[in-house]
Amino acid sequence: MTAPSYLVLHGWQNHRPADHWQHRLADELTARGLVVRYPQLPDADDPDLAVWEESVRAELAALPEGPVTVICHSLASVLWLRLQTGDAPPRVDRVALVSPPSPELVAGQSIRAFVAGEAFDGRLLPAGATEAVVVAGDDDEWLPLGLQDTWEARVDAPLHLVPRGGHLTPDSGFGPWPEMLAWALGTPAEDAFA
């Protein structure tokens, strides 16, 4: 069986700090000899939707043939779902959408283009993967209505709550995150995030 390759995508205002769980995850997977791409997306403080979409497509194209796992955090989760509604939506084997912010909150920010139009009009969005999971803290400030109320009817994937997880950043205690490493290495979501 061919080992998967990985694409790890950060969110808004994220400059890939070394203590973030995504950085640690990329390092751990790389240390295991796996192919990992963890790019700094352009202009993280003031992202341009089209530029980020193009960057994600280029990163996917740069991965070797074989199974692909994508792990998104925050705004990258919204970006991934938006890509699923356009022409030529990317398809991968596994995707984790971590701390996807409420589209209603994003709409009030300078990054509103990421949720503009009909992409988040209440329809069920495909996750673009054979296996998908959505994970968020039960007290995430970017999900004031909670994960279920915000995303259950919007994304075709099981939802998993992390007690007191906040936005799943180093500030909320998520540097090391062994559950995400277990999922990335193939543990089913219902076991990894139990």
PDB file of N, CA and C in Angstrom, residues 30-80:
ATOM      1  N   THR A  30       6.744  14.339   8.744  1.00  0.00           N
ATOM      2  CA  THR A  30       7.995  14.382   7.984  1.00  0.00           C
ATOM      3  C   THR A  30       9.046  13.486   8.630  1.00  0.00           C
ATOM      4  N   ALA A  31       9.126  13.514   9.957  1.00  0.00           N
ATOM      5  CA  ALA A  31      10.096  12.678  10.677  1.00  0.00           C
ATOM      6  C   ALA A  31       9.834  11.192  10.445  1.00  0.00           C
ATOM      7  N   ARG A  32       8.602  10.848  10.114  1.00  0.00           N
ATOM      8  CA  ARG A  32       8.251   9.456   9.825  1.00  0.00           C
ATOM      9  C   ARG A  32       8.525   9.100   8.364  1.00  0.00           C
ATOM     10  N   GLY A  33       9.100  10.024   7.630  1.00  0.00           N
ATOM     11  CA  GLY A  33       9.452   9.765   6.235  1.00  0.00           C
ATOM     12  C   GLY A  33       8.325   9.993   5.256  1.00  0.00           C
ATOM     13  N   LEU A  34       7.269  10.674   5.680  1.00  0.00           N
ATOM     14  CA  LEU A  34       6.121  10.922   4.812  1.00  0.00           C
ATOM     15  C   LEU A  34       6.280  12.259   4.090  1.00  0.00           C
ATOM     16  N   VAL A  35       5.652  12.370   2.928  1.00  0.00           N
ATOM     17  CA  VAL A  35       5.696  13.610   2.152  1.00  0.00           C
ATOM     18  C   VAL A  35       4.657  14.567   2.718  1.00  0.00           C
ATOM     19  N   VAL A  36       5.118  15.744   3.128  1.00  0.00           N
ATOM     20  CA  VAL A  36       4.240  16.753   3.721  1.00  0.00           C
ATOM     21  C   VAL A  36       4.532  18.099   3.077  1.00  0.00           C
ATOM     22  N   ARG A  37       3.471  18.781   2.679  1.00  0.00           N
ATOM     23  CA  ARG A  37       3.583  20.166   2.221  1.00  0.00           C
ATOM     24  C   ARG A  37       2.794  21.012   3.219  1.00  0.00           C
ATOM     25  N   TYR A  38       3.484  21.976   3.803  1.00  0.00           N
ATOM     26  CA  TYR A  38       2.875  22.891   4.776  1.00  0.00           C
ATOM     27  C   TYR A  38       3.266  24.305   4.365  1.00  0.00           C
ATOM     28  N   PRO A  39       2.631  24.819   3.321  1.00  0.00           N
ATOM     29  CA  PRO A  39       3.044  26.105   2.764  1.00  0.00           C
ATOM     30  C   PRO A  39       2.570  27.290   3.604  1.00  0.00           C
ATOM     31  N   GLN A  40       3.323  28.354   3.531  1.00  0.00           N
ATOM     32  CA  GLN A  40       2.828  29.630   4.038  1.00  0.00           C
ATOM     33  C   GLN A  40       1.988  30.226   2.915  1.00  0.00           C
ATOM     34  N   LEU A  41       0.677  30.271   3.123  1.00  0.00           N
ATOM     35  CA  LEU A  41      -0.192  30.843   2.100  1.00  0.00           C
ATOM     36  C   LEU A  41       0.069  32.348   2.000  1.00  0.00           C
ATOM     37  N   PRO A  42      -0.062  32.910   0.803  1.00  0.00           N
ATOM     38  CA  PRO A  42       0.292  34.317   0.588  1.00  0.00           C
ATOM     39  C   PRO A  42      -0.541  35.288   1.428  1.00  0.00           C
ATOM     40  N   ASP A  43       0.131  36.268   1.967  1.00  0.00           N
ATOM     41  CA  ASP A  43      -0.498  37.391   2.658  1.00  0.00           C
ATOM     42  C   ASP A  43      -1.546  36.920   3.670  1.00  0.00           C
ATOM     43  N   ALA A  44      -1.099  36.168   4.655  1.00  0.00           N
ATOM     44  CA  ALA A  44      -2.005  35.560   5.634  1.00  0.00           C
ATOM     45  C   ALA A  44      -2.812  36.583   6.423  1.00  0.00           C
ATOM     46  N   ASP A  45      -2.308  37.806   6.556  1.00  0.00           N
ATOM     47  CA  ASP A  45      -3.038  38.822   7.310  1.00  0.00           C
ATOM     48  C   ASP A  45      -4.145  39.488   6.496  1.00  0.00           C
ATOM     49  N   ASP A  46      -4.016  39.473   5.197  1.00  0.00           N
ATOM     50  CA  ASP A  46      -5.011  40.074   4.306  1.00  0.00           C
ATOM     51  C   ASP A  46      -5.136  39.203   3.055  1.00  0.00           C
ATOM     52  N   PRO A  47      -5.649  37.978   3.222  1.00  0.00           N
ATOM     53  CA  PRO A  47      -5.632  37.025   2.110  1.00  0.00           C
ATOM     54  C   PRO A  47      -6.594  37.390   0.989  1.00  0.00           C
ATOM     55  N   ASP A  48      -6.185  37.011  -0.206  1.00  0.00           N
ATOM     56  CA  ASP A  48      -7.000  37.178  -1.400  1.00  0.00           C
ATOM     57  C   ASP A  48      -7.539  35.797  -1.769  1.00  0.00           C
ATOM     58  N   LEU A  49      -8.851  35.680  -1.885  1.00  0.00           N
ATOM     59  CA  LEU A  49      -9.485  34.393  -2.150  1.00  0.00           C
ATOM     60  C   LEU A  49      -8.907  33.711  -3.384  1.00  0.00           C
ATOM     61  N   ALA A  50      -8.829  34.410  -4.498  1.00  0.00           N
ATOM     62  CA  ALA A  50      -8.341  33.794  -5.740  1.00  0.00           C
ATOM     63  C   ALA A  50      -6.894  33.330  -5.600  1.00  0.00           C
ATOM     64  N   VAL A  51      -6.081  34.097  -4.918  1.00  0.00           N
ATOM     65  CA  VAL A  51      -4.674  33.733  -4.732  1.00  0.00           C
ATOM     66  C   VAL A  51      -4.568  32.490  -3.853  1.00  0.00           C
ATOM     67  N   TRP A  52      -5.361  32.437  -2.789  1.00  0.00           N
ATOM     68  CA  TRP A  52      -5.324  31.251  -1.924  1.00  0.00           C
ATOM     69  C   TRP A  52      -5.846  30.020  -2.669  1.00  0.00           C
ATOM     70  N   GLU A  53      -6.915  30.177  -3.448  1.00  0.00           N
ATOM     71  CA  GLU A  53      -7.422  29.041  -4.231  1.00  0.00           C
ATOM     72  C   GLU A  53      -6.346  28.520  -5.175  1.00  0.00           C
ATOM     73  N   GLU A  54      -5.690  29.431  -5.875  1.00  0.00           N
ATOM     74  CA  GLU A  54      -4.627  29.043  -6.804  1.00  0.00           C
ATOM     75  C   GLU A  54      -3.475  28.361  -6.060  1.00  0.00           C
ATOM     76  N   SER A  55      -3.138  28.870  -4.903  1.00  0.00           N
ATOM     77  CA  SER A  55      -2.055  28.280  -4.107  1.00  0.00           C
ATOM     78  C   SER A  55      -2.389  26.853  -3.686  1.00  0.00           C
ATOM     79  N   VAL A  56      -3.619  26.636  -3.241  1.00  0.00           N
ATOM     80  CA  VAL A  56      -4.022  25.289  -2.814  1.00  0.00           C
ATOM     81  C   VAL A  56      -3.979  24.325  -3.994  1.00  0.00           C
ATOM     82  N   ARG A  57      -4.485  24.746  -5.125  1.00  0.00           N
ATOM     83  CA  ARG A  57      -4.443  23.872  -6.313  1.00  0.00           C
ATOM     84  C   ARG A  57      -2.998  23.556  -6.716  1.00  0.00           C
ATOM     85  N   ALA A  58      -2.118  24.543  -6.646  1.00  0.00           N
ATOM     86  CA  ALA A  58      -0.705  24.314  -6.990  1.00  0.00           C
ATOM     87  C   ALA A  58      -0.050  23.360  -5.996  1.00  0.00           C
ATOM     88  N   GLU A  59      -0.365  23.500  -4.732  1.00  0.00           N
ATOM     89  CA  GLU A  59       0.201  22.607  -3.712  1.00  0.00           C
ATOM     90  C   GLU A  59      -0.289  21.172  -3.919  1.00  0.00           C
ATOM     91  N   LEU A  60      -1.561  21.008  -4.226  1.00  0.00           N
ATOM     92  CA  LEU A  60      -2.090  19.665  -4.496  1.00  0.00           C
ATOM     93  C   LEU A  60      -1.404  19.050  -5.710  1.00  0.00           C
ATOM     94  N   ALA A  61      -1.208  19.850  -6.746  1.00  0.00           N
ATOM     95  CA  ALA A  61      -0.567  19.352  -7.968  1.00  0.00           C
ATOM     96  C   ALA A  61       0.883  18.957  -7.723  1.00  0.00           C
ATOM     97  N   ALA A  62       1.512  19.550  -6.733  1.00  0.00           N
ATOM     98  CA  ALA A  62       2.921  19.258  -6.443  1.00  0.00           C
ATOM     99  C   ALA A  62       3.110  17.973  -5.632  1.00  0.00           C
ATOM    100  N   LEU A  63       2.023  17.429  -5.114  1.00  0.00           N
ATOM    101  CA  LEU A  63       2.128  16.187  -4.337  1.00  0.00           C
ATOM    102  C   LEU A  63       2.324  14.997  -5.273  1.00  0.00           C
ATOM    103  N   PRO A  64       2.996  13.964  -4.803  1.00  0.00           N
ATOM    104  CA  PRO A  64       3.187  12.780  -5.643  1.00  0.00           C
ATOM    105  C   PRO A  64       1.871  12.038  -5.873  1.00  0.00           C
ATOM    106  N   GLU A  65       1.856  11.203  -6.905  1.00  0.00           N
ATOM    107  CA  GLU A  65       0.688  10.357  -7.160  1.00  0.00           C
ATOM    108  C   GLU A  65       0.445   9.472  -5.940  1.00  0.00           C
ATOM    109  N   GLY A  66      -0.806   9.149  -5.697  1.00  0.00           N
ATOM    110  CA  GLY A  66      -1.141   8.277  -4.576  1.00  0.00           C
ATOM    111  C   GLY A  66      -2.126   8.948  -3.646  1.00  0.00           C
ATOM    112  N   PRO A  67      -2.408   8.303  -2.518  1.00  0.00           N
ATOM    113  CA  PRO A  67      -3.391   8.851  -1.586  1.00  0.00           C
ATOM    114  C   PRO A  67      -2.940  10.195  -1.009  1.00  0.00           C
ATOM    115  N   VAL A  68      -3.911  11.079  -0.824  1.00  0.00           N
ATOM    116  CA  VAL A  68      -3.640  12.417  -0.296  1.00  0.00           C
ATOM    117  C   VAL A  68      -4.571  12.690   0.880  1.00  0.00           C
ATOM    118  N   THR A  69      -3.986  13.234   1.945  1.00  0.00           N
ATOM    119  CA  THR A  69      -4.736  13.693   3.110  1.00  0.00           C
ATOM    120  C   THR A  69      -4.526  15.192   3.236  1.00  0.00           C
ATOM    121  N   VAL A  70      -5.628  15.930   3.376  1.00  0.00           N
ATOM    122  CA  VAL A  70      -5.575  17.379   3.551  1.00  0.00           C
ATOM    123  C   VAL A  70      -6.072  17.703   4.951  1.00  0.00           C
ATOM    124  N   ILE A  71      -5.332  18.570   5.635  1.00  0.00           N
ATOM    125  CA  ILE A  71      -5.690  18.972   6.992  1.00  0.00           C
ATOM    126  C   ILE A  71      -5.746  20.493   7.023  1.00  0.00           C
ATOM    127  N   CYS A  72      -6.959  21.020   7.188  1.00  0.00           N
ATOM    128  CA  CYS A  72      -7.195  22.464   7.146  1.00  0.00           C
ATOM    129  C   CYS A  72      -7.518  22.988   8.538  1.00  0.00           C
ATOM    130  N   HIS A  73      -7.104  24.215   8.803  1.00  0.00           N
ATOM    131  CA  HIS A  73      -7.479  24.871  10.052  1.00  0.00           C
ATOM    132  C   HIS A  73      -8.132  26.214   9.743  1.00  0.00           C
ATOM    133  N   SER A  74      -9.217  26.484  10.434  1.00  0.00           N
ATOM    134  CA  SER A  74      -9.878  27.779  10.425  1.00  0.00           C
ATOM    135  C   SER A  74     -10.267  28.218   9.008  1.00  0.00           C
ATOM    136  N   LEU A  75      -9.770  29.354   8.546  1.00  0.00           N
ATOM    137  CA  LEU A  75     -10.178  29.870   7.234  1.00  0.00           C
ATOM    138  C   LEU A  75      -9.855  28.903   6.105  1.00  0.00           C
ATOM    139  N   ALA A  76      -8.808  28.102   6.254  1.00  0.00           N
ATOM    140  CA  ALA A  76      -8.497  27.109   5.215  1.00  0.00           C
ATOM    141  C   ALA A  76      -9.619  26.085   5.083  1.00  0.00           C
ATOM    142  N   SER A  77     -10.339  25.808   6.175  1.00  0.00           N
ATOM    143  CA  SER A  77     -11.482  24.891   6.107  1.00  0.00           C
ATOM    144  C   SER A  77     -12.583  25.479   5.237  1.00  0.00           C
ATOM    145  N   VAL A  78     -12.858  26.757   5.431  1.00  0.00           N
ATOM    146  CA  VAL A  78     -13.856  27.447   4.613  1.00  0.00           C
ATOM    147  C   VAL A  78     -13.394  27.478   3.155  1.00  0.00           C
ATOM    148  N   LEU A  79     -12.124  27.754   2.941  1.00  0.00           N
ATOM    149  CA  LEU A  79     -11.569  27.764   1.589  1.00  0.00           C
ATOM    150  C   LEU A  79     -11.747  26.406   0.920  1.00  0.00           C
ATOM    151  N   TRP A  80     -11.443  25.325   1.632  1.00  0.00           N
ATOM    152  CA  TRP A  80     -11.578  23.979   1.070  1.00  0.00           C
ATOM    153  C   TRP A  80     -13.024  23.715   0.650  1.00  0.00           C
TER     154      TRP A  80
END
